[in-house]
Amino acid sequence: MPRRFGKQRVALRHMESTTRDVGDLPDLESQRAKSPTPAHKPSGDSTSNDLTLRPAKRSRTAKAYQPNTRGRQWTPGQEPGIDPHHPSAAQIALKATCEITVVEFSQTDMKMVYLDNSTLEEYLAKSKDESVICRWINVNGISWDVISAIGKAKRLHRLAIEDMINRKNRTKADWYTDHTYIVLPLQKLVHTHLPTNECSESEDEPTSGAEGRRTKKGMMYSVRKMLGYGKHKTPRETLFGESNLEGTRDPVKRYDTGGSESSELSGRIRTLQQYHGGPNKERTEFMEKYSALANKSLAVAVEQVSIFLSSDNTVVSFFEQSADDIENPIISRLSSPETVLRRSSDASMIVQAIIDAIIDLAIPVATAYQDAVDELELNVLTEPSIRNTRPLYILTSEVSQFRSNIYPIINLVNALRDHKSEPIAPKHDSDGNVGKFGASDVRISILTRTYLADVEDHCTLIVENVDQMRRAADNMIDLIFNTIGAYQNESMKQLTLVTILFLPMSFLTGYFGMNFVYFDGVHNNSDVFFWEIAIPLVFVVLIWLMRDPVQRWMHKTKQRRGIKMARKARIDKEKSP
C-alpha cells in the first residue's frame, strides 16, 4: 500500500510540473480549466476520485517546423480561438502604433474622429449618438491592445480574432450570430527605393577619370553585360538593403508606400514571394532579385485585410499598413451627400467599397505584369535564347501567386451575394458559453448585392488577363525550345549535306591513295583523271540519296502552282461581268 501511494505522489508531482511548463508558454487557447487525464488505477485501489497523468514518454513527433506565428506560440491540440477577456490573452506580444479613423454618418450628417491606441477604449465606451446610422472603424496597424478593445466592445468571436492575428489565411467569410468576419489579401504595386550613390553616378556614362580609365570601365561593363552580370544590380541593392526612409531602423522596412511614407507603418510590407514563400529565405531572395518587375524598381506588396460587419450597422476593418490607400477614396465619397454610399447609410455598402478598392489596387499589378510579358515576348521573338527561360519561369511563378490571391475573392463575393440569414451558428454569451442555435442577424442589402456583381466582374477580368499571361509565358518557353531545336536540326541538315557531298570524293581519295606497286590510272594520267571520275560519281550519289526530298519538293511545287492558277482563275471570273 505505501508503494502505491508513492507512485501516486510521483504522478501528482509530474502533473504539477507539466502544468507549470504549459503555463509558461503563451498558450492563449487553453482557457478552459486544465483537468488531468485519468490514468489506469492499480488493481485493488479504493480511491476512485484520484486522477493522475500518464508519465511523459520520449517522442519523435515534431510539433512545429520554424513556426511563423504572430505574437503567440502555437502547439498541436490546443483549444481553438482567442478570448480577449481571458487573462492569458494579455501575453500576446503584438504591439504597434495604430492609426484609427472612426467615421460616423447618416444621410444628413457626417463626422470623423482620429484615435490611437490609448484613446480607442475610452471612445468605444461612449454610447453612439442616435443620429448616427452607420459607423466605420478603420484601423491601420495590427496591435493586440486595439484588437482586444474592439473585440470586447463588439463581442467578436474568438475564432475570428485568432484568424485575424495570423499572418496568412484563406479568403473567406465566416458568419456568426451578430457579426461577419471577412478576410482577404490586398495586393498593390509599390516602388523600391533607389540608393543615392546610384542616382548620382551612372555606369553607362562615366563623368570622371582619364580617357583610358573610362574606356577600360566601358569595356568591363560591356563584358559583364554580355555575360549577364549587373542586369539586376538596382533591385539587389535596394530590395535587400537597408531602407532610406528617415527614422526607419528595421531592415525589413524597404519600400516606398506613397501616401503613408511618413508613418512608421510604411515599411512593414511583405512581397508576393514572401507572402507565399516558405521558411527558405534564400529562395525568396533569389526570386525577388530576378523578379519580372525588379528591373523597373517595382515590387508587389501583399497584406491581409480583416473586416467585421456587425448587425448594428457597424464596420470594423484592420489593415497592416495600407489603410490610407483604401480610406481616402471612401471618405471622399462619404463627404458628398449625393453619392450612393452616403445616401444608403448601409454598412454592407462600406464592405463593398473596401473590397472594390482592394480590387482596384490590384489592376496596376496586372498591368505591370502584362508589360513585363510584352517585353519578354519581344525578346523571345527577336532572339530566342535559353537565357530567357529563367525570367519567364519566375514571371509564371509570380503571376500564378498573384492569381491565387485574386481568384478566391470571386467566391467571397458570391458568398456575400448569396447570403441568407439562416441558423448557421450557435449563440454565445459574454463568457463564451454555447447556448441555443440562432440565426445570423447580419444583413447584406439588395443594393450591396447589385454593386458586388460589379466587383465580381472586375475580379473575373483580372483573372482572365492573368490566365492569358500564363499561357503566353508557357507558349514562349515552348517557342524557345522549339526554335533552338529547329536551329539544331538545320545545323544537322547542313552537316549532312556536306557529308553527302564529300562522301564519294572521300571514297575515291582513299582508293587512289592506296599503296600499289604500279597504278596505271595514276602513273599515266594527271589529276584531271580524278575529277573526271569524281564529278559524275558525286552527281549520281546526290541524286540517289536526295531522291525522296526532290520528289516531295516537285510535288509541293506542282500543288502550289495549281492552287495559284485556280485562285487566279476565280478572281478573274469574279471580276468579269
Coordinates of C-alpha atoms in Angstrom, one line a residue:
M1 CA 0.0 0.0 0.0
P2 CA 2.7 2.6 0.8
R3 CA 4.3 1.8 -2.6
R4 CA 1.1 2.5 -4.4
F5 CA 0.7 5.9 -2.6
G6 CA 4.3 6.7 -3.5
K7 CA 3.5 6.2 -7.2
Q8 CA 0.5 8.5 -6.9
R9 CA 2.6 11.2 -5.3
V10 CA 5.2 10.9 -8.1
A11 CA 2.4 11.1 -10.7
L12 CA 0.9 14.2 -9.0
R13 CA 4.3 15.9 -8.9
H14 CA 4.7 15.1 -12.6
M15 CA 1.3 16.6 -13.2
E16 CA 2.2 19.8 -11.3
S17 CA 5.5 20.2 -13.2
T18 CA 3.7 19.6 -16.5
T19 CA 1.1 22.2 -15.7
R20 CA 3.7 24.7 -14.8
D21 CA 5.6 24.1 -18.1
V22 CA 2.4 24.5 -20.1
G23 CA 1.5 27.7 -18.2
D24 CA 4.9 29.2 -19.0
L25 CA 4.0 29.1 -22.7
P26 CA 1.7 31.9 -24.0
D27 CA -1.0 29.3 -24.8
L28 CA -3.9 31.6 -25.4
E29 CA -6.2 28.9 -26.5
S30 CA -6.1 26.7 -23.3
Q31 CA -8.5 28.9 -21.5
R32 CA -10.6 26.1 -20.0
A33 CA -9.7 24.5 -16.7
K34 CA -6.8 22.1 -17.2
S35 CA -8.2 18.9 -15.8
P36 CA -5.7 16.0 -15.6
T37 CA -6.3 12.9 -17.7
P38 CA -7.4 9.9 -15.6
A39 CA -4.9 7.1 -15.7
H40 CA -5.4 3.4 -15.0
K41 CA -5.8 2.7 -11.4
P42 CA -3.7 -0.1 -9.8
S43 CA -5.7 -3.2 -9.0
G44 CA -7.3 -3.1 -5.7
D45 CA -7.2 0.7 -5.3
S46 CA -10.3 2.0 -3.5
T47 CA -9.6 5.7 -4.1
S48 CA -11.7 6.2 -7.3
N49 CA -11.6 10.0 -7.3
D50 CA -7.8 10.3 -7.6
L51 CA -6.8 11.5 -11.1
T52 CA -3.2 11.2 -12.4
L53 CA -1.4 11.9 -15.6
R54 CA 0.4 9.3 -17.6
P55 CA 4.2 9.5 -17.2
A56 CA 5.8 11.5 -20.1
K57 CA 7.4 9.5 -22.8
R58 CA 10.1 10.4 -25.3
S59 CA 8.6 11.1 -28.7
R60 CA 9.9 11.7 -32.2
T61 CA 7.0 13.9 -33.1
A62 CA 8.0 17.3 -34.5
K63 CA 5.2 19.6 -33.3
A64 CA 6.4 22.6 -35.3
Y65 CA 8.8 23.5 -38.2
Q66 CA 10.0 27.0 -37.9
P67 CA 6.5 28.3 -36.9
N68 CA 5.7 31.7 -38.4
T69 CA 3.1 32.9 -35.8
R70 CA 2.4 36.5 -35.0
G71 CA 2.7 37.4 -31.3
R72 CA 2.0 34.0 -29.8
Q73 CA 3.0 30.3 -29.6
W74 CA 1.1 27.5 -31.1
T75 CA 1.0 23.9 -30.1
P76 CA -1.0 21.0 -31.7
G77 CA -4.2 20.1 -29.9
Q78 CA -4.8 23.4 -28.1
E79 CA -8.2 24.9 -27.9
P80 CA -9.1 27.0 -31.0
G81 CA -9.8 30.7 -30.7
I82 CA -8.7 33.5 -28.5
D83 CA -10.9 35.1 -25.9
P84 CA -9.9 38.7 -25.2
H85 CA -11.5 38.5 -21.8
H86 CA -9.1 35.8 -20.6
P87 CA -6.1 37.0 -18.6
S88 CA -3.7 34.9 -20.6
A89 CA -4.6 37.0 -23.7
A90 CA -2.5 39.8 -22.3
Q91 CA 0.6 37.8 -23.0
I92 CA 0.3 38.3 -26.8
A93 CA 3.4 40.1 -27.9
L94 CA 1.7 42.0 -30.8
K95 CA 2.3 45.7 -30.4
A96 CA 2.2 48.5 -32.9
T97 CA 1.3 52.2 -33.1
C98 CA -2.1 52.2 -34.9
E99 CA -3.8 55.0 -36.8
I100 CA -7.5 54.6 -36.1
T101 CA -10.2 56.5 -38.0
V102 CA -13.8 56.5 -37.0
V103 CA -16.4 57.7 -39.5
E104 CA -20.0 58.1 -38.3
F105 CA -22.5 59.3 -40.8
S106 CA -26.1 59.4 -41.9
Q107 CA -27.9 60.8 -44.9
T108 CA -27.7 64.3 -43.4
D109 CA -24.6 64.4 -41.3
M110 CA -21.1 63.0 -41.1
K111 CA -18.3 63.3 -38.6
M112 CA -14.8 61.8 -38.3
V113 CA -12.7 61.1 -35.2
Y114 CA -9.0 60.2 -35.3
L115 CA -7.9 57.9 -32.4
D116 CA -4.8 55.9 -31.4
N117 CA -4.1 53.0 -29.1
S118 CA -4.6 54.9 -25.9
T119 CA -7.9 56.8 -26.8
L120 CA -9.7 54.0 -28.5
E121 CA -11.1 52.2 -25.5
E122 CA -12.5 55.3 -23.9
Y123 CA -14.2 56.2 -27.2
L124 CA -15.8 52.8 -27.5
A125 CA -17.2 53.1 -24.0
K126 CA -19.3 56.0 -25.1
S127 CA -22.8 55.4 -26.4
K128 CA -23.4 56.0 -30.1
D129 CA -25.3 59.2 -31.0
E130 CA -28.9 58.5 -32.0
S131 CA -28.4 60.5 -35.2
V132 CA -25.7 58.2 -36.4
I133 CA -27.0 55.5 -38.7
C134 CA -23.7 53.8 -39.8
R135 CA -20.2 53.7 -38.2
W136 CA -16.9 52.7 -39.8
I137 CA -13.9 52.0 -37.6
N138 CA -10.8 51.7 -39.8
V139 CA -7.6 50.6 -38.1
N140 CA -4.2 51.0 -39.7
G141 CA -1.9 48.5 -37.9
I142 CA -2.2 45.3 -36.0
S143 CA -1.8 45.6 -32.3
W144 CA -3.3 43.4 -29.6
D145 CA -4.4 46.2 -27.3
V146 CA -6.6 47.6 -30.2
I147 CA -7.9 44.2 -31.2
S148 CA -8.7 43.4 -27.5
A149 CA -10.6 46.6 -27.0
I150 CA -12.6 46.3 -30.2
G151 CA -13.2 42.5 -29.5
K152 CA -14.6 43.2 -26.1
A153 CA -16.7 46.1 -27.2
K154 CA -18.2 44.4 -30.3
R155 CA -18.1 40.9 -28.8
L156 CA -16.1 39.4 -31.7
H157 CA -15.9 35.7 -31.9
R158 CA -12.8 34.1 -30.6
L159 CA -12.2 32.1 -33.8
A160 CA -12.3 35.4 -35.8
I161 CA -9.8 37.0 -33.5
E162 CA -7.5 34.0 -33.9
D163 CA -7.7 34.2 -37.7
M164 CA -7.1 38.0 -37.6
I165 CA -3.8 37.8 -35.8
N166 CA -2.5 35.1 -38.1
R167 CA -0.4 36.5 -41.0
K168 CA -2.0 34.3 -43.7
N169 CA -5.5 33.0 -44.0
R170 CA -7.6 31.8 -46.9
T171 CA -10.0 34.3 -48.4
K172 CA -13.4 33.6 -46.7
A173 CA -16.5 35.0 -44.9
D174 CA -17.4 33.4 -41.6
W175 CA -20.9 34.1 -40.3
Y176 CA -21.6 34.4 -36.6
T177 CA -24.6 35.4 -34.6
D178 CA -24.3 39.2 -34.7
H179 CA -21.3 39.8 -37.0
T180 CA -19.5 38.5 -40.0
Y181 CA -15.7 38.1 -40.4
I182 CA -14.3 38.7 -43.8
V183 CA -10.6 38.2 -44.6
L184 CA -8.9 38.7 -48.0
P185 CA -5.4 39.7 -49.3
L186 CA -4.6 43.2 -50.5
Q187 CA -2.1 43.4 -53.4
K188 CA -0.7 46.7 -54.6
L189 CA 2.2 47.9 -56.7
V190 CA 5.0 49.7 -54.7
H191 CA 8.2 51.5 -55.7
T192 CA 11.5 50.3 -54.4
H193 CA 14.0 52.9 -53.2
L194 CA 16.9 54.0 -55.3
P195 CA 20.3 54.3 -53.5
T196 CA 21.8 57.8 -53.5
N197 CA 25.1 56.6 -55.0
E198 CA 23.4 55.1 -58.0
C199 CA 21.3 58.2 -58.6
S200 CA 24.4 60.4 -58.8
E201 CA 26.6 58.1 -60.8
S202 CA 25.8 56.1 -64.0
E203 CA 27.6 53.1 -65.3
D204 CA 26.8 53.9 -68.9
E205 CA 28.2 57.4 -68.8
P206 CA 31.2 57.9 -66.6
T207 CA 31.8 61.5 -65.7
S208 CA 35.2 61.5 -64.1
G209 CA 38.6 59.9 -64.7
A210 CA 41.0 59.8 -67.6
E211 CA 40.0 58.7 -71.1
G212 CA 41.9 55.5 -70.8
R213 CA 40.2 54.7 -67.5
R214 CA 36.8 55.5 -69.0
T215 CA 37.5 53.2 -71.9
K216 CA 38.5 50.4 -69.6
K217 CA 35.4 50.8 -67.5
G218 CA 33.2 50.7 -70.6
M219 CA 34.9 47.5 -71.8
M220 CA 34.4 45.8 -68.5
Y221 CA 30.8 46.9 -68.3
S222 CA 30.2 45.5 -71.8
V223 CA 31.8 42.2 -70.9
R224 CA 29.8 42.0 -67.7
K225 CA 26.6 42.9 -69.5
M226 CA 27.3 40.3 -72.2
L227 CA 27.9 37.6 -69.5
G228 CA 24.6 38.6 -67.8
Y229 CA 26.1 40.4 -64.7
G230 CA 24.8 43.6 -63.4
K231 CA 21.4 43.4 -65.1
H232 CA 19.6 43.4 -61.7
K233 CA 22.0 45.4 -59.7
T234 CA 19.5 48.0 -58.6
P235 CA 16.9 45.6 -57.2
R236 CA 19.7 43.6 -55.5
E237 CA 21.0 46.7 -53.7
T238 CA 17.6 48.2 -52.9
L239 CA 15.3 45.3 -52.4
F240 CA 17.6 43.6 -49.9
G241 CA 19.5 46.6 -48.5
E242 CA 18.5 48.9 -45.7
S243 CA 15.7 51.4 -46.3
N244 CA 16.3 55.1 -47.0
L245 CA 13.2 56.2 -45.0
E246 CA 14.2 58.6 -42.3
G247 CA 13.6 57.2 -38.8
T248 CA 13.3 53.7 -40.0
R249 CA 15.5 51.2 -38.2
D250 CA 14.0 47.9 -39.2
P251 CA 16.0 46.4 -42.1
V252 CA 12.7 44.7 -43.2
K253 CA 11.3 48.2 -44.0
R254 CA 12.4 48.8 -47.5
Y255 CA 9.6 50.1 -49.6
D256 CA 8.2 53.5 -50.5
T257 CA 4.5 53.2 -49.9
G258 CA 3.5 56.5 -51.2
G259 CA 0.8 58.1 -49.1
S260 CA 2.0 56.6 -45.8
E261 CA 5.7 57.3 -46.2
S262 CA 5.9 59.4 -43.1
S263 CA 4.2 56.8 -41.0
E264 CA 6.2 54.3 -39.0
L265 CA 4.0 51.6 -40.6
S266 CA 5.4 52.5 -44.0
G267 CA 7.9 49.7 -44.3
R268 CA 6.3 46.6 -42.8
I269 CA 5.4 45.1 -46.2
R270 CA 5.6 41.6 -47.4
T271 CA 6.3 41.0 -51.1
L272 CA 4.5 38.4 -53.2
Q273 CA 7.3 35.9 -52.8
Q274 CA 7.5 36.5 -49.0
Y275 CA 3.7 36.1 -48.6
H276 CA 3.6 32.7 -50.4
G277 CA 7.2 31.6 -49.7
G278 CA 8.2 29.1 -47.1
P279 CA 10.9 29.2 -44.5
N280 CA 13.7 29.1 -47.1
K281 CA 14.7 32.7 -47.2
E282 CA 17.5 32.2 -49.8
R283 CA 14.9 31.0 -52.3
T284 CA 12.7 34.1 -51.6
E285 CA 15.6 36.5 -52.0
F286 CA 16.7 34.8 -55.3
M287 CA 13.1 35.1 -56.7
E288 CA 12.9 38.7 -55.6
K289 CA 16.3 39.6 -57.1
Y290 CA 15.3 38.3 -60.6
S291 CA 11.7 39.3 -60.4
A292 CA 10.0 40.4 -63.6
L293 CA 9.4 43.8 -62.1
A294 CA 12.7 44.2 -60.4
N295 CA 14.4 45.9 -63.3
K296 CA 11.7 48.6 -63.2
S297 CA 12.3 49.3 -59.5
L298 CA 8.8 47.9 -58.7
A299 CA 7.5 45.2 -56.4
V300 CA 4.2 43.7 -55.4
A301 CA 3.2 44.1 -51.7
V302 CA 0.7 41.8 -50.1
E303 CA -1.0 42.1 -46.8
Q304 CA -4.0 40.6 -45.1
V305 CA -7.2 42.7 -44.6
S306 CA -9.8 41.7 -41.9
I307 CA -13.3 43.2 -42.0
F308 CA -16.0 42.8 -39.4
L309 CA -19.6 43.5 -40.4
S310 CA -21.9 43.8 -37.4
S311 CA -25.6 43.6 -37.2
D312 CA -25.8 47.1 -35.6
N313 CA -24.7 48.6 -39.0
T314 CA -21.0 48.9 -38.0
V315 CA -17.9 48.0 -40.0
V316 CA -14.5 47.4 -38.4
S317 CA -11.6 47.0 -40.8
F318 CA -8.0 46.1 -40.0
F319 CA -5.1 46.8 -42.3
E320 CA -1.4 46.0 -41.7
Q321 CA -0.2 49.3 -43.2
S322 CA -2.2 50.3 -46.4
A323 CA -5.4 51.7 -44.8
D324 CA -4.7 55.2 -46.3
D325 CA -4.9 53.7 -49.8
I326 CA -8.5 52.4 -49.1
E327 CA -9.7 55.0 -46.6
N328 CA -9.0 58.2 -48.6
P329 CA -11.2 57.5 -51.6
I330 CA -14.0 56.1 -49.5
I331 CA -14.0 59.1 -47.2
S332 CA -14.0 61.3 -50.3
R333 CA -17.2 59.6 -51.4
L334 CA -18.8 59.8 -48.0
S335 CA -18.1 63.6 -47.9
S336 CA -20.6 64.1 -50.6
P337 CA -24.3 63.7 -49.7
E338 CA -25.1 62.8 -53.4
T339 CA -23.1 59.6 -53.5
V340 CA -24.8 56.2 -53.3
L341 CA -22.5 55.3 -50.4
R342 CA -23.6 58.2 -48.4
R343 CA -27.3 58.1 -49.2
S344 CA -27.6 54.4 -48.5
S345 CA -26.0 54.7 -45.0
D346 CA -25.5 50.9 -45.2
A347 CA -22.7 49.1 -43.5
S348 CA -22.7 46.4 -46.1
M349 CA -22.1 49.0 -48.8
I350 CA -18.9 50.1 -46.8
V351 CA -17.7 46.5 -47.0
Q352 CA -18.4 46.5 -50.8
A353 CA -16.5 49.8 -51.2
I354 CA -13.5 48.3 -49.3
I355 CA -13.4 45.1 -51.4
D356 CA -13.8 47.2 -54.6
A357 CA -10.9 49.4 -53.6
I358 CA -8.8 46.4 -52.9
I359 CA -9.5 45.0 -56.4
D360 CA -8.8 48.4 -57.9
L361 CA -5.3 48.4 -56.3
A362 CA -4.7 45.0 -58.0
I363 CA -5.3 46.4 -61.5
P364 CA -1.9 48.2 -61.8
V365 CA -0.2 45.0 -60.7
A366 CA -1.8 43.1 -63.6
T367 CA -0.9 45.9 -66.0
A368 CA 2.7 45.8 -64.8
Y369 CA 2.9 42.1 -65.3
Q370 CA 1.3 42.5 -68.8
D371 CA 4.1 45.0 -69.7
A372 CA 6.7 42.6 -68.5
V373 CA 5.2 39.8 -70.6
D374 CA 5.2 42.0 -73.6
E375 CA 8.9 42.9 -73.2
L376 CA 9.8 39.2 -72.8
E377 CA 7.8 38.4 -75.8
L378 CA 9.7 40.8 -77.9
N379 CA 13.0 39.4 -76.6
V380 CA 11.9 35.9 -77.4
L381 CA 10.6 36.7 -80.9
T382 CA 13.8 38.7 -81.9
E383 CA 16.3 36.5 -80.1
P384 CA 15.0 33.2 -78.8
S385 CA 17.7 32.3 -76.2
I386 CA 17.8 29.8 -73.4
R387 CA 18.6 32.8 -71.1
N388 CA 15.0 33.9 -71.4
T389 CA 13.7 30.8 -69.8
R390 CA 14.6 31.9 -66.2
P391 CA 12.8 35.2 -66.2
L392 CA 9.8 33.5 -67.9
Y393 CA 9.7 30.9 -65.2
I394 CA 9.9 33.5 -62.4
L395 CA 7.3 35.5 -64.2
T396 CA 5.0 32.5 -64.4
S397 CA 5.5 31.8 -60.7
E398 CA 4.7 35.4 -59.7
V399 CA 1.6 35.6 -62.0
S400 CA 0.4 32.3 -60.5
Q401 CA 0.8 33.6 -57.0
F402 CA -1.0 36.8 -58.0
R403 CA -3.9 34.8 -59.4
S404 CA -4.1 32.6 -56.3
N405 CA -4.8 35.8 -54.3
I406 CA -7.4 37.2 -56.7
Y407 CA -9.4 34.2 -57.7
P408 CA -10.8 33.3 -54.2
I409 CA -12.2 36.8 -54.0
I410 CA -14.8 35.8 -56.6
N411 CA -16.0 33.0 -54.3
L412 CA -16.1 35.5 -51.4
V413 CA -18.2 38.0 -53.4
N414 CA -20.6 35.2 -54.4
A415 CA -20.8 34.1 -50.7
L416 CA -21.8 37.7 -49.7
R417 CA -24.3 37.9 -52.5
D418 CA -25.9 34.6 -51.8
H419 CA -26.1 35.0 -48.0
K420 CA -29.3 34.1 -46.4
S421 CA -29.9 34.8 -42.7
E422 CA -30.3 31.2 -41.7
P423 CA -29.4 29.4 -38.4
I424 CA -25.8 28.7 -39.0
A425 CA -24.0 29.3 -35.7
P426 CA -24.7 28.8 -32.0
K427 CA -25.2 31.8 -29.8
H428 CA -22.5 32.6 -27.3
D429 CA -22.9 34.7 -24.1
S430 CA -20.3 37.1 -22.8
D431 CA -18.4 34.2 -21.1
G432 CA -18.2 32.2 -24.3
N433 CA -20.8 29.6 -23.2
V434 CA -22.6 27.9 -26.0
G435 CA -26.4 28.4 -26.0
K436 CA -29.2 27.6 -28.4
F437 CA -28.8 27.8 -32.1
G438 CA -29.8 31.1 -33.6
A439 CA -29.8 32.9 -36.9
S440 CA -27.2 35.4 -38.0
D441 CA -28.5 38.9 -37.8
V442 CA -26.1 40.3 -40.4
R443 CA -27.8 41.6 -43.5
I444 CA -26.5 42.1 -47.0
S445 CA -28.7 44.7 -48.7
I446 CA -30.1 44.3 -52.2
L447 CA -28.1 47.4 -53.2
T448 CA -24.9 45.9 -52.0
R449 CA -25.6 42.7 -53.9
T450 CA -26.0 44.7 -57.1
Y451 CA -22.7 46.5 -56.6
L452 CA -20.9 43.3 -55.6
A453 CA -21.7 42.0 -59.1
D454 CA -19.6 44.8 -60.5
V455 CA -16.7 43.8 -58.1
E456 CA -17.1 40.2 -59.4
D457 CA -16.8 41.4 -63.0
H458 CA -13.5 43.2 -62.2
C459 CA -12.1 40.1 -60.5
T460 CA -13.1 37.9 -63.4
L461 CA -11.5 40.3 -65.9
I462 CA -8.2 40.3 -63.9
V463 CA -8.2 36.5 -63.6
E464 CA -8.8 36.2 -67.4
N465 CA -5.9 38.5 -68.1
V466 CA -3.7 36.7 -65.8
D467 CA -4.6 33.3 -67.3
Q468 CA -3.7 34.8 -70.8
M469 CA -0.4 35.9 -69.4
R470 CA 0.4 32.5 -68.0
R471 CA -0.5 30.9 -71.3
A472 CA 1.7 33.4 -73.2
A473 CA 4.6 32.7 -70.9
D474 CA 4.2 28.9 -71.3
N475 CA 4.0 29.4 -75.1
M476 CA 7.1 31.5 -75.1
I477 CA 9.0 28.8 -73.2
D478 CA 7.8 26.2 -75.8
L479 CA 8.8 28.6 -78.6
I480 CA 12.3 29.0 -77.2
F481 CA 12.9 25.2 -77.1
N482 CA 11.2 24.6 -80.4
T483 CA 13.3 27.3 -82.1
I484 CA 16.5 26.0 -80.6
G485 CA 15.6 22.5 -81.7
A486 CA 14.8 23.8 -85.2
Y487 CA 18.2 25.6 -85.4
Q488 CA 19.9 22.4 -84.3
N489 CA 18.0 20.4 -86.9
E490 CA 19.0 22.9 -89.6
S491 CA 22.6 22.7 -88.5
M492 CA 22.5 18.9 -88.7
K493 CA 20.9 19.1 -92.1
Q494 CA 23.7 21.3 -93.4
L495 CA 26.3 18.9 -91.9
T496 CA 24.5 16.0 -93.6
L497 CA 24.6 17.8 -97.0
V498 CA 28.3 18.5 -96.7
T499 CA 28.9 14.8 -95.7
I500 CA 26.9 13.6 -98.7
L501 CA 28.8 15.9 -101.0
F502 CA 32.3 14.8 -99.8
L503 CA 31.4 11.1 -99.3
P504 CA 32.1 10.0 -102.9
M505 CA 35.3 12.1 -103.1
S506 CA 36.5 10.6 -99.8
F507 CA 36.0 7.2 -101.3
L508 CA 37.9 8.0 -104.4
T509 CA 40.6 9.7 -102.5
G510 CA 41.1 6.6 -100.4
Y511 CA 41.0 4.4 -103.5
F512 CA 43.6 6.4 -105.4
G513 CA 45.7 6.8 -102.4
M514 CA 46.3 3.1 -101.8
N515 CA 49.9 1.9 -102.0
F516 CA 50.1 0.0 -105.2
V517 CA 53.4 -1.0 -106.8
Y518 CA 52.1 0.2 -110.2
F519 CA 48.8 2.0 -110.8
D520 CA 48.2 2.8 -114.5
G521 CA 45.4 5.3 -113.7
V522 CA 47.7 7.3 -111.6
H523 CA 51.0 7.0 -113.4
N524 CA 49.7 7.6 -116.9
N525 CA 47.2 10.4 -116.1
S526 CA 47.2 13.8 -114.4
D527 CA 44.9 14.9 -111.6
V528 CA 42.2 15.7 -114.1
F529 CA 41.5 11.9 -114.3
F530 CA 40.4 12.1 -110.6
W531 CA 37.8 14.8 -111.3
E532 CA 36.6 13.0 -114.4
I533 CA 35.6 10.2 -112.2
A534 CA 34.6 12.2 -109.1
I535 CA 32.2 14.7 -110.6
P536 CA 29.8 12.1 -112.2
L537 CA 30.0 9.9 -109.2
V538 CA 29.1 12.7 -106.8
F539 CA 26.2 13.7 -109.1
V540 CA 24.9 10.1 -109.2
V541 CA 25.2 9.7 -105.4
L542 CA 23.5 13.0 -104.7
I543 CA 20.6 12.1 -107.0
W544 CA 20.2 8.7 -105.3
L545 CA 20.4 9.9 -101.7
M546 CA 18.2 13.0 -102.3
R547 CA 15.6 11.4 -104.5
D548 CA 12.8 11.5 -101.8
P549 CA 13.3 15.2 -100.9
V550 CA 13.5 16.1 -104.6
Q551 CA 10.2 14.2 -105.2
R552 CA 8.5 15.9 -102.3
W553 CA 9.7 19.3 -103.5
M554 CA 8.4 18.7 -107.0
H555 CA 5.1 17.5 -105.7
K556 CA 4.7 20.6 -103.4
T557 CA 5.7 22.9 -106.3
K558 CA 3.1 21.4 -108.5
Q559 CA 0.4 21.7 -105.9
R560 CA 1.2 25.4 -105.2
R561 CA 1.2 26.2 -108.9
G562 CA -2.2 24.5 -109.3
I563 CA -3.6 26.4 -106.3
K564 CA -2.2 29.7 -107.5
M565 CA -3.7 29.1 -111.0
A566 CA -7.1 28.2 -109.5
R567 CA -7.2 31.3 -107.3
K568 CA -6.2 33.5 -110.2
A569 CA -9.0 32.0 -112.4
R570 CA -11.6 32.5 -109.6
I571 CA -10.5 36.2 -109.2
D572 CA -10.7 36.8 -113.0
K573 CA -14.1 35.2 -113.1
E574 CA -15.4 37.4 -110.2
K575 CA -14.1 40.5 -112.0
S576 CA -15.7 39.6 -115.3
P577 CA -19.3 40.9 -115.9

